[in-house]
């Protein structure tokens, strides 16, 4: 982890450990690291979530919520709109581009026929 990202990570974890959440936690991180970006905060959040030393549920929830909020805001998704969409609409459809990529990936995976014989395993391997 780079120096800047490490500093953001430390500010994030210390703020969450002090009981800060949401905008207060974000403000704490920005106060500690004024030149940071939402992208770097989200990245530091993901590192914190994967850190085996952080085991406290409240800490993990605060970091997780912050990562989601600022990831969505960087995409231009409004939190209130997102909540309303979740309540009133069915699951989103897979885009045609993603569908095409999935189909091309599946087409290169060799099909296994039921009548095909599998090669005998080597007797030298135990």
PDB file of C-alpha atoms in Angstrom:
ATOM      1  CA  UNK A   1       0.000   0.000   0.000  1.00  0.00           C
ATOM      2  CA  UNK A   2       1.368   3.427  -0.924  1.00  0.00           C
ATOM      3  CA  UNK A   3       2.117   6.168   1.604  1.00  0.00           C
ATOM      4  CA  UNK A   4      -0.936   8.271   0.738  1.00  0.00           C
ATOM      5  CA  UNK A   5      -3.285   5.310   0.750  1.00  0.00           C
ATOM      6  CA  UNK A   6      -1.830   4.097   4.037  1.00  0.00           C
ATOM      7  CA  UNK A   7      -2.419   7.512   5.624  1.00  0.00           C
ATOM      8  CA  UNK A   8      -6.043   7.525   4.409  1.00  0.00           C
ATOM      9  CA  UNK A   9      -6.458   3.963   5.709  1.00  0.00           C
ATOM     10  CA  UNK A  10      -5.144   4.929   9.151  1.00  0.00           C
ATOM     11  CA  UNK A  11      -7.396   8.019   9.316  1.00  0.00           C
ATOM     12  CA  UNK A  12     -10.379   5.933   8.261  1.00  0.00           C
ATOM     13  CA  UNK A  13      -9.803   3.212  10.837  1.00  0.00           C
ATOM     14  CA  UNK A  14      -9.025   5.652  13.660  1.00  0.00           C
ATOM     15  CA  UNK A  15     -12.145   7.711  12.892  1.00  0.00           C
ATOM     16  CA  UNK A  16     -14.352   4.633  12.775  1.00  0.00           C
ATOM     17  CA  UNK A  17     -12.772   3.390  16.024  1.00  0.00           C
ATOM     18  CA  UNK A  18     -13.732   6.726  17.621  1.00  0.00           C
ATOM     19  CA  UNK A  19     -17.358   6.043  16.687  1.00  0.00           C
ATOM     20  CA  UNK A  20     -17.593   8.294  13.639  1.00  0.00           C
ATOM     21  CA  UNK A  21     -19.869   7.206  10.804  1.00  0.00           C
ATOM     22  CA  UNK A  22     -21.104   8.526   7.468  1.00  0.00           C
ATOM     23  CA  UNK A  23     -20.371  12.172   6.737  1.00  0.00           C
ATOM     24  CA  UNK A  24     -18.592  12.654  10.065  1.00  0.00           C
ATOM     25  CA  UNK A  25     -16.183   9.838   9.232  1.00  0.00           C
ATOM     26  CA  UNK A  26     -15.645  11.238   5.739  1.00  0.00           C
ATOM     27  CA  UNK A  27     -14.978  14.720   7.195  1.00  0.00           C
ATOM     28  CA  UNK A  28     -12.481  13.205   9.643  1.00  0.00           C
ATOM     29  CA  UNK A  29     -10.592  11.476   6.834  1.00  0.00           C
ATOM     30  CA  UNK A  30     -10.562  14.657   4.720  1.00  0.00           C
ATOM     31  CA  UNK A  31      -9.323  16.680   7.727  1.00  0.00           C
ATOM     32  CA  UNK A  32      -6.482  14.200   8.225  1.00  0.00           C
ATOM     33  CA  UNK A  33      -5.723  13.892   4.496  1.00  0.00           C
ATOM     34  CA  UNK A  34      -6.893  17.101   2.764  1.00  0.00           C
ATOM     35  CA  UNK A  35      -5.692  16.139  -0.717  1.00  0.00           C
ATOM     36  CA  UNK A  36      -7.407  12.759  -0.807  1.00  0.00           C
ATOM     37  CA  UNK A  37     -10.138  11.756  -3.225  1.00  0.00           C
ATOM     38  CA  UNK A  38     -13.329   9.726  -2.854  1.00  0.00           C
ATOM     39  CA  UNK A  39     -11.684   7.038  -4.958  1.00  0.00           C
ATOM     40  CA  UNK A  40      -8.772   6.770  -2.538  1.00  0.00           C
ATOM     41  CA  UNK A  41     -11.142   6.680   0.445  1.00  0.00           C
ATOM     42  CA  UNK A  42     -13.113   3.848  -1.160  1.00  0.00           C
ATOM     43  CA  UNK A  43      -9.880   1.987  -1.891  1.00  0.00           C
ATOM     44  CA  UNK A  44      -8.687   2.427   1.705  1.00  0.00           C
ATOM     45  CA  UNK A  45     -12.106   1.239   2.886  1.00  0.00           C
ATOM     46  CA  UNK A  46     -11.748  -1.950   0.878  1.00  0.00           C
ATOM     47  CA  UNK A  47      -8.309  -2.550   2.369  1.00  0.00           C
ATOM     48  CA  UNK A  48      -9.777  -2.025   5.842  1.00  0.00           C
ATOM     49  CA  UNK A  49     -12.609  -4.453   5.144  1.00  0.00           C
ATOM     50  CA  UNK A  50     -10.109  -7.112   4.097  1.00  0.00           C
ATOM     51  CA  UNK A  51      -7.779  -6.494   7.063  1.00  0.00           C
ATOM     52  CA  UNK A  52      -7.887  -9.602   9.302  1.00  0.00           C
ATOM     53  CA  UNK A  53      -6.974  -7.493  12.353  1.00  0.00           C
ATOM     54  CA  UNK A  54     -10.201  -5.473  12.169  1.00  0.00           C
ATOM     55  CA  UNK A  55     -12.866  -7.660  13.724  1.00  0.00           C
ATOM     56  CA  UNK A  56     -15.269  -5.247  15.421  1.00  0.00           C
ATOM     57  CA  UNK A  57     -18.659  -5.279  13.709  1.00  0.00           C
ATOM     58  CA  UNK A  58     -19.451  -1.577  14.276  1.00  0.00           C
ATOM     59  CA  UNK A  59     -16.118  -0.557  12.810  1.00  0.00           C
ATOM     60  CA  UNK A  60     -16.595  -2.740   9.742  1.00  0.00           C
ATOM     61  CA  UNK A  61     -20.164  -1.501   9.219  1.00  0.00           C
ATOM     62  CA  UNK A  62     -19.093   2.165   9.386  1.00  0.00           C
ATOM     63  CA  UNK A  63     -16.298   1.578   6.875  1.00  0.00           C
ATOM     64  CA  UNK A  64     -18.536  -0.490   4.588  1.00  0.00           C
ATOM     65  CA  UNK A  65     -21.289   2.142   4.583  1.00  0.00           C
ATOM     66  CA  UNK A  66     -18.784   4.886   3.804  1.00  0.00           C
ATOM     67  CA  UNK A  67     -17.309   2.912   0.915  1.00  0.00           C
ATOM     68  CA  UNK A  68     -20.723   2.288  -0.617  1.00  0.00           C
ATOM     69  CA  UNK A  69     -21.937   5.882  -0.198  1.00  0.00           C
ATOM     70  CA  UNK A  70     -18.880   7.456  -1.774  1.00  0.00           C
ATOM     71  CA  UNK A  71     -18.552   4.847  -4.507  1.00  0.00           C
ATOM     72  CA  UNK A  72     -22.131   5.572  -5.567  1.00  0.00           C
ATOM     73  CA  UNK A  73     -21.603   9.336  -5.298  1.00  0.00           C
ATOM     74  CA  UNK A  74     -18.542   9.095  -7.540  1.00  0.00           C
ATOM     75  CA  UNK A  75     -20.789   7.388 -10.106  1.00  0.00           C
ATOM     76  CA  UNK A  76     -23.370  10.148  -9.801  1.00  0.00           C
ATOM     77  CA  UNK A  77     -26.005   7.945  -8.162  1.00  0.00           C
ATOM     78  CA  UNK A  78     -28.128   9.794  -5.623  1.00  0.00           C
ATOM     79  CA  UNK A  79     -28.689   7.801  -2.419  1.00  0.00           C
ATOM     80  CA  UNK A  80     -32.386   8.763  -2.179  1.00  0.00           C
ATOM     81  CA  UNK A  81     -32.962   7.810  -5.808  1.00  0.00           C
ATOM     82  CA  UNK A  82     -31.197   4.507  -5.218  1.00  0.00           C
ATOM     83  CA  UNK A  83     -33.428   3.690  -2.228  1.00  0.00           C
ATOM     84  CA  UNK A  84     -36.600   4.545  -4.162  1.00  0.00           C
ATOM     85  CA  UNK A  85     -35.455   2.479  -7.125  1.00  0.00           C
ATOM     86  CA  UNK A  86     -34.809  -0.557  -4.925  1.00  0.00           C
ATOM     87  CA  UNK A  87     -38.322  -0.411  -3.481  1.00  0.00           C
ATOM     88  CA  UNK A  88     -40.261   0.215  -6.689  1.00  0.00           C
ATOM     89  CA  UNK A  89     -38.534  -1.581  -9.515  1.00  0.00           C
ATOM     90  CA  UNK A  90     -37.473  -5.088 -10.470  1.00  0.00           C
ATOM     91  CA  UNK A  91     -33.842  -6.101 -10.594  1.00  0.00           C
ATOM     92  CA  UNK A  92     -31.831  -4.303 -13.287  1.00  0.00           C
ATOM     93  CA  UNK A  93     -31.385  -6.000 -16.622  1.00  0.00           C
ATOM     94  CA  UNK A  94     -27.996  -7.132 -17.829  1.00  0.00           C
ATOM     95  CA  UNK A  95     -26.696  -4.743 -20.474  1.00  0.00           C
ATOM     96  CA  UNK A  96     -26.369  -6.029 -24.017  1.00  0.00           C
ATOM     97  CA  UNK A  97     -22.600  -5.423 -23.919  1.00  0.00           C
ATOM     98  CA  UNK A  98     -22.198  -7.583 -20.814  1.00  0.00           C
ATOM     99  CA  UNK A  99     -24.486 -10.227 -22.283  1.00  0.00           C
ATOM    100  CA  UNK A 100     -22.331 -10.357 -25.450  1.00  0.00           C
ATOM    101  CA  UNK A 101     -19.143 -10.704 -23.398  1.00  0.00           C
ATOM    102  CA  UNK A 102     -20.669 -13.512 -21.339  1.00  0.00           C
ATOM    103  CA  UNK A 103     -21.817 -15.338 -24.465  1.00  0.00           C
ATOM    104  CA  UNK A 104     -18.380 -15.053 -26.072  1.00  0.00           C
ATOM    105  CA  UNK A 105     -16.726 -16.314 -22.878  1.00  0.00           C
ATOM    106  CA  UNK A 106     -19.085 -19.264 -22.670  1.00  0.00           C
ATOM    107  CA  UNK A 107     -18.493 -20.113 -26.317  1.00  0.00           C
ATOM    108  CA  UNK A 108     -14.753 -20.614 -25.745  1.00  0.00           C
ATOM    109  CA  UNK A 109     -15.273 -22.989 -22.817  1.00  0.00           C
ATOM    110  CA  UNK A 110     -15.132 -26.519 -24.222  1.00  0.00           C
ATOM    111  CA  UNK A 111     -18.357 -28.438 -23.883  1.00  0.00           C
ATOM    112  CA  UNK A 112     -18.158 -31.715 -21.986  1.00  0.00           C
ATOM    113  CA  UNK A 113     -20.156 -34.421 -23.667  1.00  0.00           C
ATOM    114  CA  UNK A 114     -21.565 -37.229 -21.597  1.00  0.00           C
ATOM    115  CA  UNK A 115     -20.226 -39.837 -24.010  1.00  0.00           C
ATOM    116  CA  UNK A 116     -16.740 -38.316 -24.175  1.00  0.00           C
ATOM    117  CA  UNK A 117     -14.019 -40.291 -22.456  1.00  0.00           C
ATOM    118  CA  UNK A 118     -11.779 -38.524 -20.023  1.00  0.00           C
ATOM    119  CA  UNK A 119      -8.038 -39.152 -20.151  1.00  0.00           C
ATOM    120  CA  UNK A 120      -6.715 -41.653 -17.649  1.00  0.00           C
ATOM    121  CA  UNK A 121      -4.945 -40.003 -14.702  1.00  0.00           C
ATOM    122  CA  UNK A 122      -1.203 -40.448 -14.535  1.00  0.00           C
ATOM    123  CA  UNK A 123      -0.178 -43.250 -12.180  1.00  0.00           C
ATOM    124  CA  UNK A 124       2.912 -41.340 -11.045  1.00  0.00           C
ATOM    125  CA  UNK A 125       0.847 -38.670  -9.279  1.00  0.00           C
ATOM    126  CA  UNK A 126      -0.471 -39.509  -5.815  1.00  0.00           C
TER     127      UNK A 126
END
